Coordinates of C-alpha atoms in Angstrom, one line a residue:
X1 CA 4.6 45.5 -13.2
X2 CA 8.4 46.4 -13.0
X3 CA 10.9 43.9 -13.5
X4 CA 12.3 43.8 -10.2
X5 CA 8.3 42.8 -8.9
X6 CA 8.3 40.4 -11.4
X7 CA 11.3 38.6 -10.4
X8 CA 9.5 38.6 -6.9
X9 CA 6.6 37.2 -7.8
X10 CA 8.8 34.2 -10.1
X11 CA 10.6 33.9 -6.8
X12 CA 7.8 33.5 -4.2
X13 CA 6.2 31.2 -6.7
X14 CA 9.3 28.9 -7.0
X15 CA 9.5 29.0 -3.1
X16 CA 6.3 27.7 -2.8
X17 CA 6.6 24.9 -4.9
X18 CA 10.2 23.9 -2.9
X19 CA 7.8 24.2 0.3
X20 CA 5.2 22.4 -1.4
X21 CA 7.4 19.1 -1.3
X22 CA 7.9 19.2 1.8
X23 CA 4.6 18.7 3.2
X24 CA 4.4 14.7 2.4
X25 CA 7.3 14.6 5.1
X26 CA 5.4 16.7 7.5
X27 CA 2.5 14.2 6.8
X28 CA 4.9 10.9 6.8
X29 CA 6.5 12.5 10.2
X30 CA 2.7 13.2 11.6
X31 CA 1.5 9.8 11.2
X32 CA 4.1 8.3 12.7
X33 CA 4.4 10.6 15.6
X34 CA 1.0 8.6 16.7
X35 CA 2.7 5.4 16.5
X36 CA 3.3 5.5 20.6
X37 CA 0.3 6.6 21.2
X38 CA -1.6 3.9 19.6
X39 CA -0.2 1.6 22.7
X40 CA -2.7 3.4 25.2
X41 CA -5.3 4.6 22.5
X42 CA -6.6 0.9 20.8
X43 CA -10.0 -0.7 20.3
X44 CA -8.4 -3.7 22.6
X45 CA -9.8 -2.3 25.5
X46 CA -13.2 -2.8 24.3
X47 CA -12.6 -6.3 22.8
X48 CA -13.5 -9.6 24.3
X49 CA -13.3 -13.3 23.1
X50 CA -16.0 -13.7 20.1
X51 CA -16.6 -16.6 18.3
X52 CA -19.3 -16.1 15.5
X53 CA -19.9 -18.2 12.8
X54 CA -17.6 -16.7 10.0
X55 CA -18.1 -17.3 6.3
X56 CA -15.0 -17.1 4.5
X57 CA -14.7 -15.8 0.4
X58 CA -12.0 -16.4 -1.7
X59 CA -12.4 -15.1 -5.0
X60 CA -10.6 -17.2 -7.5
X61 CA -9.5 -17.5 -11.2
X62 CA -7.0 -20.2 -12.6
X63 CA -5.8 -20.0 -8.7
X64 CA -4.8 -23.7 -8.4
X65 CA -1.4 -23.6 -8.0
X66 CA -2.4 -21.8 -4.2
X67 CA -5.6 -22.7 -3.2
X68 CA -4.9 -26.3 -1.5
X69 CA -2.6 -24.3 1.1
X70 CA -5.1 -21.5 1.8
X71 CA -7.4 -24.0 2.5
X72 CA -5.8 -26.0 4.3
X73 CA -4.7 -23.5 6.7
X74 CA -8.3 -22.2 6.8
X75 CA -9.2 -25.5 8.2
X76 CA -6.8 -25.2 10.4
X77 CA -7.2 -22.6 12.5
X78 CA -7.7 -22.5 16.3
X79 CA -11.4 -22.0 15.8
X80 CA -14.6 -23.7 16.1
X81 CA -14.7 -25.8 13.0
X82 CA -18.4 -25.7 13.1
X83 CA -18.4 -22.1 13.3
X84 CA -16.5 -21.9 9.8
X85 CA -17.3 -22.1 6.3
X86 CA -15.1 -21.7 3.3
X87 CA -16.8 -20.7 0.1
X88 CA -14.6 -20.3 -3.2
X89 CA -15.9 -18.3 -5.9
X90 CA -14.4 -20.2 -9.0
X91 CA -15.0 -17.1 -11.6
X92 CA -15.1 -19.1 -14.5
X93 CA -11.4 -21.1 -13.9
X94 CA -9.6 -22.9 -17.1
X95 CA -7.1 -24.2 -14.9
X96 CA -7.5 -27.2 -12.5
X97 CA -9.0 -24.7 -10.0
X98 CA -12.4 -26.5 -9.8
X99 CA -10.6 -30.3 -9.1
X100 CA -8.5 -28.5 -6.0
X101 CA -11.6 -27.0 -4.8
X102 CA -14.0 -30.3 -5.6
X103 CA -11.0 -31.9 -3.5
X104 CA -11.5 -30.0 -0.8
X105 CA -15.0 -29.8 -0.6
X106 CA -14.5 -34.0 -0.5
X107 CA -12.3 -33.9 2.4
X108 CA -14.0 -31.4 4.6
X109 CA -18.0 -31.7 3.4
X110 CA -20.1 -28.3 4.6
X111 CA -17.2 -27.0 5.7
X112 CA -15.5 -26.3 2.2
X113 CA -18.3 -25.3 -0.6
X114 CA -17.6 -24.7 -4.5
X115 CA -19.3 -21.6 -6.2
X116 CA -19.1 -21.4 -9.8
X117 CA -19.5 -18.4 -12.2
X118 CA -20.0 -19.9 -15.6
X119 CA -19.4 -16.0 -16.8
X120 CA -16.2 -14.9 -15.9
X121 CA -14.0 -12.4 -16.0
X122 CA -15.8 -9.3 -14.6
X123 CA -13.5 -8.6 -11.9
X124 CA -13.1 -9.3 -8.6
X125 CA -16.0 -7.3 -7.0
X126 CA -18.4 -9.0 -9.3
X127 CA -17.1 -12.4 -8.4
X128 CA -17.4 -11.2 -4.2
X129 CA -21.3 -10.6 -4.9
X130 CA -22.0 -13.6 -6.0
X131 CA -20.4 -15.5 -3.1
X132 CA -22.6 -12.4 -0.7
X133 CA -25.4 -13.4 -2.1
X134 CA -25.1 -16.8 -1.3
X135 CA -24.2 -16.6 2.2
X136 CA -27.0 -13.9 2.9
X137 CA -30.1 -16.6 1.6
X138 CA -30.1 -17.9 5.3
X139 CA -29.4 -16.8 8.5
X140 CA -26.0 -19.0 9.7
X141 CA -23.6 -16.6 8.8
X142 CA -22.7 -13.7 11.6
X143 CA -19.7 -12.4 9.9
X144 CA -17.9 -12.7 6.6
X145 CA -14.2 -13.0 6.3
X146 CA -13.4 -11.9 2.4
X147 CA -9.7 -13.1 1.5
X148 CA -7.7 -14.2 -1.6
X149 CA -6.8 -16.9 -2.4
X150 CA -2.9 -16.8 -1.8
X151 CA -3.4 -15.5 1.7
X152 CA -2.2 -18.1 4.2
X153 CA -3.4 -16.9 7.9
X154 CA -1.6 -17.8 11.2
X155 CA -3.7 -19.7 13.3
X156 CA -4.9 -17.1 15.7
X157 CA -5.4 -14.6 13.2
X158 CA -9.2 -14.9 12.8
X159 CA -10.0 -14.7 16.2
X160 CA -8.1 -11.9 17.0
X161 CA -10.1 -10.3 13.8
X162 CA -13.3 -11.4 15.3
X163 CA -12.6 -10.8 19.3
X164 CA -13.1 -7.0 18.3
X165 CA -16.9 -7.6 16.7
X166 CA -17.7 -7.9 20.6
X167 CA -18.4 -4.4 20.5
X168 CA -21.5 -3.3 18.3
X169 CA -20.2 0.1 17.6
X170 CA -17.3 -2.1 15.1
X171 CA -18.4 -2.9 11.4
X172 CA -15.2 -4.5 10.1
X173 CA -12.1 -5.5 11.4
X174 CA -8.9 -6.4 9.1
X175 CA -5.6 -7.7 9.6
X176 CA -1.9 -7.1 9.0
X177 CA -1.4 -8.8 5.4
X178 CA 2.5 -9.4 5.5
X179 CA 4.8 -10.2 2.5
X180 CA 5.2 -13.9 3.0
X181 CA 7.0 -15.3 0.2
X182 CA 9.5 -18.3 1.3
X183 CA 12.5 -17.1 -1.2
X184 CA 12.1 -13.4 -1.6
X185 CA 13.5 -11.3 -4.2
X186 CA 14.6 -7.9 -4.7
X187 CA 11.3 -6.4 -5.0
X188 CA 9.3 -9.1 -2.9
X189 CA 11.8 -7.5 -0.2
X190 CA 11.1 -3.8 -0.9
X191 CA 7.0 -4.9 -0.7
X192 CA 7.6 -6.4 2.6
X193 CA 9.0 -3.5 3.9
X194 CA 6.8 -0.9 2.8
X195 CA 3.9 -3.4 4.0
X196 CA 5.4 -2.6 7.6
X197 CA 5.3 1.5 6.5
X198 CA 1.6 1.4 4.6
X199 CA 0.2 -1.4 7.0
X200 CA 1.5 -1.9 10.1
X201 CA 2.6 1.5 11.1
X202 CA -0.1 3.7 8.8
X203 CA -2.7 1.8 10.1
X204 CA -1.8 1.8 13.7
X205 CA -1.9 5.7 13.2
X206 CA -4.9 5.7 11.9
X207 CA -6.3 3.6 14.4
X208 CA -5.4 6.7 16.5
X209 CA -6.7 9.2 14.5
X210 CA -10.0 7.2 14.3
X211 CA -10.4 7.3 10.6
X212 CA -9.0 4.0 8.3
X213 CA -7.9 4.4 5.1
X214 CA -8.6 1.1 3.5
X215 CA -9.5 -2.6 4.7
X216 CA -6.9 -5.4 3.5
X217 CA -8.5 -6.8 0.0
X218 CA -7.4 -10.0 1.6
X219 CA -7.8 -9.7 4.8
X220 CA -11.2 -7.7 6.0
X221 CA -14.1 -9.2 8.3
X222 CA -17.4 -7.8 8.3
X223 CA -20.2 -7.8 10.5
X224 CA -23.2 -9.5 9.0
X225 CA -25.8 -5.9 9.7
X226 CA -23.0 -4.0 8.2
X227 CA -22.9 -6.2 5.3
X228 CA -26.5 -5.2 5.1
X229 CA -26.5 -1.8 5.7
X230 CA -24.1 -1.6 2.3
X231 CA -26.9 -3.2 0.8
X232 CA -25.5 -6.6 0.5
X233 CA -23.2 -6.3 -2.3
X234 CA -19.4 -4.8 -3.1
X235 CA -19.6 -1.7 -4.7
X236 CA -18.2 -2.5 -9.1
X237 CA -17.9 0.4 -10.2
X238 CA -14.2 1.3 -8.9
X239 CA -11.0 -0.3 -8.8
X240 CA -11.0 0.3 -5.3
X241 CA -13.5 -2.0 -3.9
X242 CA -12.4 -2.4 -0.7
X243 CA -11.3 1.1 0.0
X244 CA -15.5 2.1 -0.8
X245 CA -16.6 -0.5 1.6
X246 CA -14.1 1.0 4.0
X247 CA -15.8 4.7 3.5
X248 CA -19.3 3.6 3.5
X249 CA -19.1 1.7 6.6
X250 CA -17.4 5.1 8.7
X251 CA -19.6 7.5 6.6
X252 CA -22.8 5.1 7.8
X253 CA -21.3 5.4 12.0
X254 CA -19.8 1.9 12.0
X255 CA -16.3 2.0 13.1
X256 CA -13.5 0.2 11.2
X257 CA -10.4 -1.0 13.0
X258 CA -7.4 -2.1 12.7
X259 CA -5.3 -5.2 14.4
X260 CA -1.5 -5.7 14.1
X261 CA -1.7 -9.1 15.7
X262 CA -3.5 -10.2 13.1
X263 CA -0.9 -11.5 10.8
X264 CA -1.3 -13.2 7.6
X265 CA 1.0 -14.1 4.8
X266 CA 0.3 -13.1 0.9
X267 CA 2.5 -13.8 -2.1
X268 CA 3.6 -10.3 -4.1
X269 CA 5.1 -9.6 -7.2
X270 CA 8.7 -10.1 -7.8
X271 CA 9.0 -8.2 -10.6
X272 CA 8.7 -4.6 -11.1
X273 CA 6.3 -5.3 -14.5
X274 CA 3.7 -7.3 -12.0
X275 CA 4.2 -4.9 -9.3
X276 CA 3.8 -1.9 -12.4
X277 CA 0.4 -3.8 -13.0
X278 CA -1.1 -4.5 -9.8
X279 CA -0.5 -0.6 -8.4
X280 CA -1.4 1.3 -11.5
X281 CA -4.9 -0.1 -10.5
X282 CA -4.6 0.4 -7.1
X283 CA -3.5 4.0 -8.2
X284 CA -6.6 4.0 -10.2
X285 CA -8.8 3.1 -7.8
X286 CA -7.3 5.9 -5.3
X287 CA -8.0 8.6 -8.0
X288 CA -11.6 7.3 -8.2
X289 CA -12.2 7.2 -4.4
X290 CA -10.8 10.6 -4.0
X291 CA -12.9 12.3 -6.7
X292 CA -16.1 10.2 -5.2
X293 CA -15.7 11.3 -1.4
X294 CA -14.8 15.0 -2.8
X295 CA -17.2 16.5 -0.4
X296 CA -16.0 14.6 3.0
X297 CA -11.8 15.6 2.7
X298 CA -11.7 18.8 5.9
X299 CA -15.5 18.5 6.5
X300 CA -15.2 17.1 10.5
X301 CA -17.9 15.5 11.2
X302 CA -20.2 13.9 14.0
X303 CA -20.8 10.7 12.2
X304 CA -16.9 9.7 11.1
X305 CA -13.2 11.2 11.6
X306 CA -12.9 11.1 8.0
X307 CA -13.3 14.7 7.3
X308 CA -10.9 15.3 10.0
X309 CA -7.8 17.3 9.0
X310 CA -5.4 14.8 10.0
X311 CA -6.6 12.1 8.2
X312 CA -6.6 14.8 5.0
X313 CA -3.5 15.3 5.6
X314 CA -2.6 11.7 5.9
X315 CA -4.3 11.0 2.8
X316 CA -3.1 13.8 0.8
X317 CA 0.8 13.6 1.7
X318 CA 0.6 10.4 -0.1
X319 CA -2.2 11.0 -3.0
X320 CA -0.2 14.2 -4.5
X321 CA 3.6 12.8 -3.4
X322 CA 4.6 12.7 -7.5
X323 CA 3.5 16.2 -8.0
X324 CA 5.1 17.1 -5.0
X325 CA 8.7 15.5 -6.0
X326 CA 8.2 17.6 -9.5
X327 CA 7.3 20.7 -7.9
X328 CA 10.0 20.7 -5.5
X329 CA 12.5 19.6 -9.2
X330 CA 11.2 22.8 -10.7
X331 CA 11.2 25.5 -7.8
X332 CA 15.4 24.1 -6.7
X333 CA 16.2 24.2 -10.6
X334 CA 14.0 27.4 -11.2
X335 CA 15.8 29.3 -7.9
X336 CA 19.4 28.2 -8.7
X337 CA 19.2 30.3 -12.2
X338 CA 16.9 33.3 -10.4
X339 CA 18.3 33.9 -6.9
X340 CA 21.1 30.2 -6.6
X341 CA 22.0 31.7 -3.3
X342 CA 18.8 31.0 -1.8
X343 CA 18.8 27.8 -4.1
X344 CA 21.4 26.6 -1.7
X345 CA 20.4 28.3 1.1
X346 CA 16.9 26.4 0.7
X347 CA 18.3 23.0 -0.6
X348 CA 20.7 23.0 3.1
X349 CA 17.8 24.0 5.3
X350 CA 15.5 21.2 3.9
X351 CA 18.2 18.6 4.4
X352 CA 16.7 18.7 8.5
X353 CA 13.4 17.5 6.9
X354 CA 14.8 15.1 4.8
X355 CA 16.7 13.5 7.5
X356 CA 14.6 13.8 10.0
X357 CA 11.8 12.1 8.3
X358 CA 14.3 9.4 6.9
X359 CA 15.8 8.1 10.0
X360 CA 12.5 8.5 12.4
X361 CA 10.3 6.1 9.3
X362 CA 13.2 3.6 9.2
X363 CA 14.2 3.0 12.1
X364 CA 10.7 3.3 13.1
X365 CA 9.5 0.5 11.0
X366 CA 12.4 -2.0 11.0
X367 CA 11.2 -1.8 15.3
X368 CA 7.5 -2.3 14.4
X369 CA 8.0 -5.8 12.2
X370 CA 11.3 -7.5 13.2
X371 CA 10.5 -10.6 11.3
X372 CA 10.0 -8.6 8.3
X373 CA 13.1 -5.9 9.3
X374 CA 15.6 -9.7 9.4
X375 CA 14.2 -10.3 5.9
X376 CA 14.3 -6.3 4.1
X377 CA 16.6 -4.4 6.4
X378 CA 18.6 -3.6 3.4
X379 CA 15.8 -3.1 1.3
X380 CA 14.1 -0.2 4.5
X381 CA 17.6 1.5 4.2
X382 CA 17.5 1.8 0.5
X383 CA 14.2 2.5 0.2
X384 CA 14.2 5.8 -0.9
X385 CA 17.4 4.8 -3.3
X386 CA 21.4 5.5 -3.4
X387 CA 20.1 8.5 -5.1
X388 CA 18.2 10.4 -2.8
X389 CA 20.6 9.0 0.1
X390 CA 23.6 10.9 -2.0
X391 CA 21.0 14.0 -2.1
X392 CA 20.7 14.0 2.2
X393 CA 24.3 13.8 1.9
X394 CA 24.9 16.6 -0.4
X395 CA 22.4 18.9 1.4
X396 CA 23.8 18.4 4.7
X397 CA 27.3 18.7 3.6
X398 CA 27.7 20.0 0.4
X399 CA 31.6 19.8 0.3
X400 CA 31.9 16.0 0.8
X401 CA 30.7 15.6 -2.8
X402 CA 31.5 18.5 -4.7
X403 CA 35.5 18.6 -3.1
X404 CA 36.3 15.3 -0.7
X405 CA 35.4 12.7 -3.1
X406 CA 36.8 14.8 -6.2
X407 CA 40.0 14.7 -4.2
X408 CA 39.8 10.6 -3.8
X409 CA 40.8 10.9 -7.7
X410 CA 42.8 13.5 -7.7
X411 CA 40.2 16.3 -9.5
X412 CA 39.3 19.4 -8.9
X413 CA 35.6 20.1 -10.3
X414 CA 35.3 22.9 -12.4
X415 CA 32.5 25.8 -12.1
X416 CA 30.7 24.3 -14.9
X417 CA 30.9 20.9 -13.2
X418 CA 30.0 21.9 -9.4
X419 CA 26.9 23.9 -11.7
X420 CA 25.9 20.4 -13.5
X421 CA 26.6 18.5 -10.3
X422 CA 24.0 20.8 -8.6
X423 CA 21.0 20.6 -11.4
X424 CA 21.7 17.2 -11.0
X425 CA 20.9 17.2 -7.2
X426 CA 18.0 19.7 -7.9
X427 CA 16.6 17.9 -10.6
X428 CA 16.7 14.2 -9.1
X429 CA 13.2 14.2 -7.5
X430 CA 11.6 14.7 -10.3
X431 CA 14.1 12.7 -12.9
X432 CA 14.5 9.5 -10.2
X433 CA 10.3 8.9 -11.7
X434 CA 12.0 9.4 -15.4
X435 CA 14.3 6.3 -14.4
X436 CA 12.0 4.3 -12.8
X437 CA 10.6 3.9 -16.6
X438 CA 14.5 2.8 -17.6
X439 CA 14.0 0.2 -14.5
X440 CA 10.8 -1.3 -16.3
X441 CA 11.9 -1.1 -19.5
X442 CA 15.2 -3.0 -18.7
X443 CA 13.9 -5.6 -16.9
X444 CA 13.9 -9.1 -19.0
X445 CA 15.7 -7.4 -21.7
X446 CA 18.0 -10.1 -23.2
X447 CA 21.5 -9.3 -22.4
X448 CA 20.8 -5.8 -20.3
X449 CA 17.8 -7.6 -18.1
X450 CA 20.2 -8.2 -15.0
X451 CA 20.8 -4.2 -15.0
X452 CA 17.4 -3.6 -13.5
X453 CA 17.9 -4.8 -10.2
X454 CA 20.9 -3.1 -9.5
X455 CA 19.2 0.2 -11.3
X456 CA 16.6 -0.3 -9.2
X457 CA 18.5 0.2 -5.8
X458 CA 20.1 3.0 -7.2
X459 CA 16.6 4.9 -8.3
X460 CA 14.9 3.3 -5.1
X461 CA 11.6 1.8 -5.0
X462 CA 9.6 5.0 -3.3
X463 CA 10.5 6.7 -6.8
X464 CA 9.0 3.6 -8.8
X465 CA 5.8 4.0 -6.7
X466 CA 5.6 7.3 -7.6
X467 CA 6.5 7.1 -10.8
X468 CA 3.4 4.3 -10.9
X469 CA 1.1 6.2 -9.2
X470 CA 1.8 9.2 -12.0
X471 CA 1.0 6.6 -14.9
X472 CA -2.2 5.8 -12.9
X473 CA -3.1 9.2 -12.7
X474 CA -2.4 9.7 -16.4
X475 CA -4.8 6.3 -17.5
X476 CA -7.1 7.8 -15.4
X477 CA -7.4 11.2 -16.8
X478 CA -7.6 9.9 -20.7
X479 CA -10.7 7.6 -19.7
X480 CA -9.0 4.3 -20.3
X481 CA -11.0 0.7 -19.9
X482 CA -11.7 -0.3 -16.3
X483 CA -9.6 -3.6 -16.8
X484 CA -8.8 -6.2 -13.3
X485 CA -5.7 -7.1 -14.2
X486 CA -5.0 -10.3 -12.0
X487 CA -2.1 -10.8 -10.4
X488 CA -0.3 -14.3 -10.9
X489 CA 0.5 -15.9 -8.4
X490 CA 2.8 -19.0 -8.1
X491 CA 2.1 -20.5 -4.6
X492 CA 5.3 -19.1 -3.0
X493 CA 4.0 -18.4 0.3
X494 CA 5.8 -20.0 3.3
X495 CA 3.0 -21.9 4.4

């Protein structure tokens, strides 16, 4: 091959991978386009006041700085208390876990019941099982509510979960977990709002599309025959319990739906360590799902919609986001040494996606949740980080940076400064993931500690997700132990 078809080929290839990260916009931008539609295409319709006797699991360990309030509120709730159980699974607790629940089980007799697991430790789908198996031995239970034991549920939240079992055609039903802690943080805030993105307005879309992704660990009713038809147990051999169940259940002709009236209140990690933790299993669990249900992603189907190519490309846009944000690094930094006109030229033309897909998913969201856009507005604008919001800048109008601001100081940048200024633009996709590591690594640091948060704003929490869900990917690939890391939680719900 001649040079000149060479440089073609290193060309088209570097093109591609620029194009390549643009496609989780086009997916972002696709799901929410069926936000409006969802308010004439719902499973409402078809739901009807229900009332079956519910079983309730809460998996616990060493959970008894929370429990009394879940409980509580469980007992609570604008239902037929003799149409509601409460089981806790106590998986082996060291704490005072098994006086709170003994307490409970005092106050509210057959209405509160204590399982324990004298062997512990064997995660949390192990720990469900043995609480199914219980409430399977007779025939009282209808449906099964499985929660955690953090979750604090407004009181019409089950029976909007439950109105949908009306129709048979429904095997499970969850709700819209929201981030409910009383005194937020910095990250707390950044959860909330991307609960309103990954829950409230995925969801919703996929509601539409007809396919779910993923029932709320702690906040997903089943229907006693679908229970059954799953043979009676939570799948253990994933980190991604719940997202199995989810699959089985469509896969099997049961549908699985989605209610956004359905609120209920969790505790989530305030620090980006804890959050680091709980999502490199969730990311785990994700690469496990995809590889099992290999043979389902673009297969339509009569059975389910979860062949169907939008859900793919739902899924997708978000499974392969961190490759994406590195391709799209290398083909900008790749282009602007082999053809930089076209470099620009492709860096400006993309800043239409960029901006598009920005301003629709915010403002978008913050209208979805307004409870939750009072608390995290700030934290929804900043979401991608100061650093990508400097990049839409610079694509759109490139002189702003490179000669306006310059000219607040009094400078002039150089060619080898506009050049490094550039690569920096080019590269940030790709080196915002790098940072997120700094972010981590910072964070409790004696003396530096308090430069995470700010760091963190500046890098933007969508890069730390990716740059989890990378790691993930990475533990995955070397084999490394299956290990349920727990969450702590502190009881910091607004109950």
């Amino acid at each position: 091959m001649t040079g000149d078809v060479l440089h073609g080929v290193l060309v088209g290839l570097l093109v591609a991978c620029v194009a390549v990260g643009v496609v989780p916009a086009i997916g972002g931008l696709y799901q929410y386009a069926l936000l409006p539609v969802h308010a004439w295409r719902n499973h409402l319709p078809a739901a009807a006041p229900y009332l079956p006797n519910v079983a309730v699991l809460i998996p616990a360990w060493n959970e008894g700085a929370v429990l009394h309030a879940s409980i509580e509120r469980l007992m609570r709730l604008q239902y037929p208390p003799e149409r509601l159980r409460v089981y806790v699974i106590d998986d082996a607790s060291t704490d005072d876990t098994p006086d709170v629940v003994r307490a409970e089980a005092e106050r509210y007799p057959g209405r509160v019941i204590h399982l324990r697991r004298e062997q512990g430790g064997q995660g949390k789908a192990h720990t469900l099982n043995h609480g199914i198996r219980e409430v399977l031995a007779d025939d009282w239970m209808q449906a099964l509510l499985i929660t955690d034991a953090d979750v604090i549920y407004r009181p019409d939240a089950l029976r909007r979960m439950t109105r949908h079992l009306a129709d048979p055609t429904i095997g499970a039903v969850t709700a819209y977990i929201r981030e409910g802690s009383s005194k937020p943080g910095g990250v707390a805030r950044f959860i909330g709002y991307e609960y309103v993105t990954a829950q409230a307005c995925a969801r919703r879309a996929q509601n539409v599309i007809g396919a779910l992704a993923c029932l709320a660990g702690g906040a997903q009713l089943h229907t006693r025959e679908n229970l059954e038809a799953l043979g009676g147990r939570i799948d253990t051999t994933t980190l991604a319990e719940d997202t199995v169940t989810t699959f089985l259940t469509q896969m099997d002709g049961r549908r699985v739906v989605f209610d956004g009236s359905a609120v209920v209140l969790a505790e989530e990690p305030d620090s980006i360590r804890a959050l680091w933790k709980q999502r490199a299993r969730w990311g785990r669990g994700n690469v496990q799902i995809t590889k099992r249900f290999r043979r389902v992603w673009f297969r339509p189907s009569r059975t389910h919609r979860l062949g169907s190519f939008g859900f793919g490309l739902v899924w997708f846009s978000t499974y392969a986001l961190p490759f994406t944000l590195i391709l799209s690094s290398v083909g900008l930094i790749g282009l602007h040494f082999a053809e930089p006109t076209l470099a620009t030229e492709l860096f400006g033309n993309l800043w239409w996606v960029g901006i598009a897909a920005y301003v629709y998913l915010t403002v978008t969201a913050l209208l979805v949740d307004l409870d939750t856009a009072r608390r995290s507005w700030f934290e929804g604008l900043t979401f991608p980080g100061f650093g990508a919001l400097v990049l839409i800048v610079a694509a759109g109008f490139p002189q702003f940076w490179e000669d306006v601001v310059p000219g607040w100081f009094g400078v002039e940048l150089s060619a080898g400064g506009r050049e490094a200024w550039l690569l920096l633009l080019y590269s940030w996709p790709a080196l915002s993931m790098v940072m997120a590591h700094v972010v981590r690594g910072l964070e409790g640091r004696r003396w530096v500690g308090w430069l995470s948060r700010p760091l963190l704003y500046v890098v933007g929490y969508g890069p730390v997700l990716c740059a989890i869900t990378l790691d993930a990917y990475v533990k995955e690939w070397r084999g490394d132990a299956m290990v349920w890391d727990k969450t702590e939680k502190t009881g910091r719900v607004a109950a």
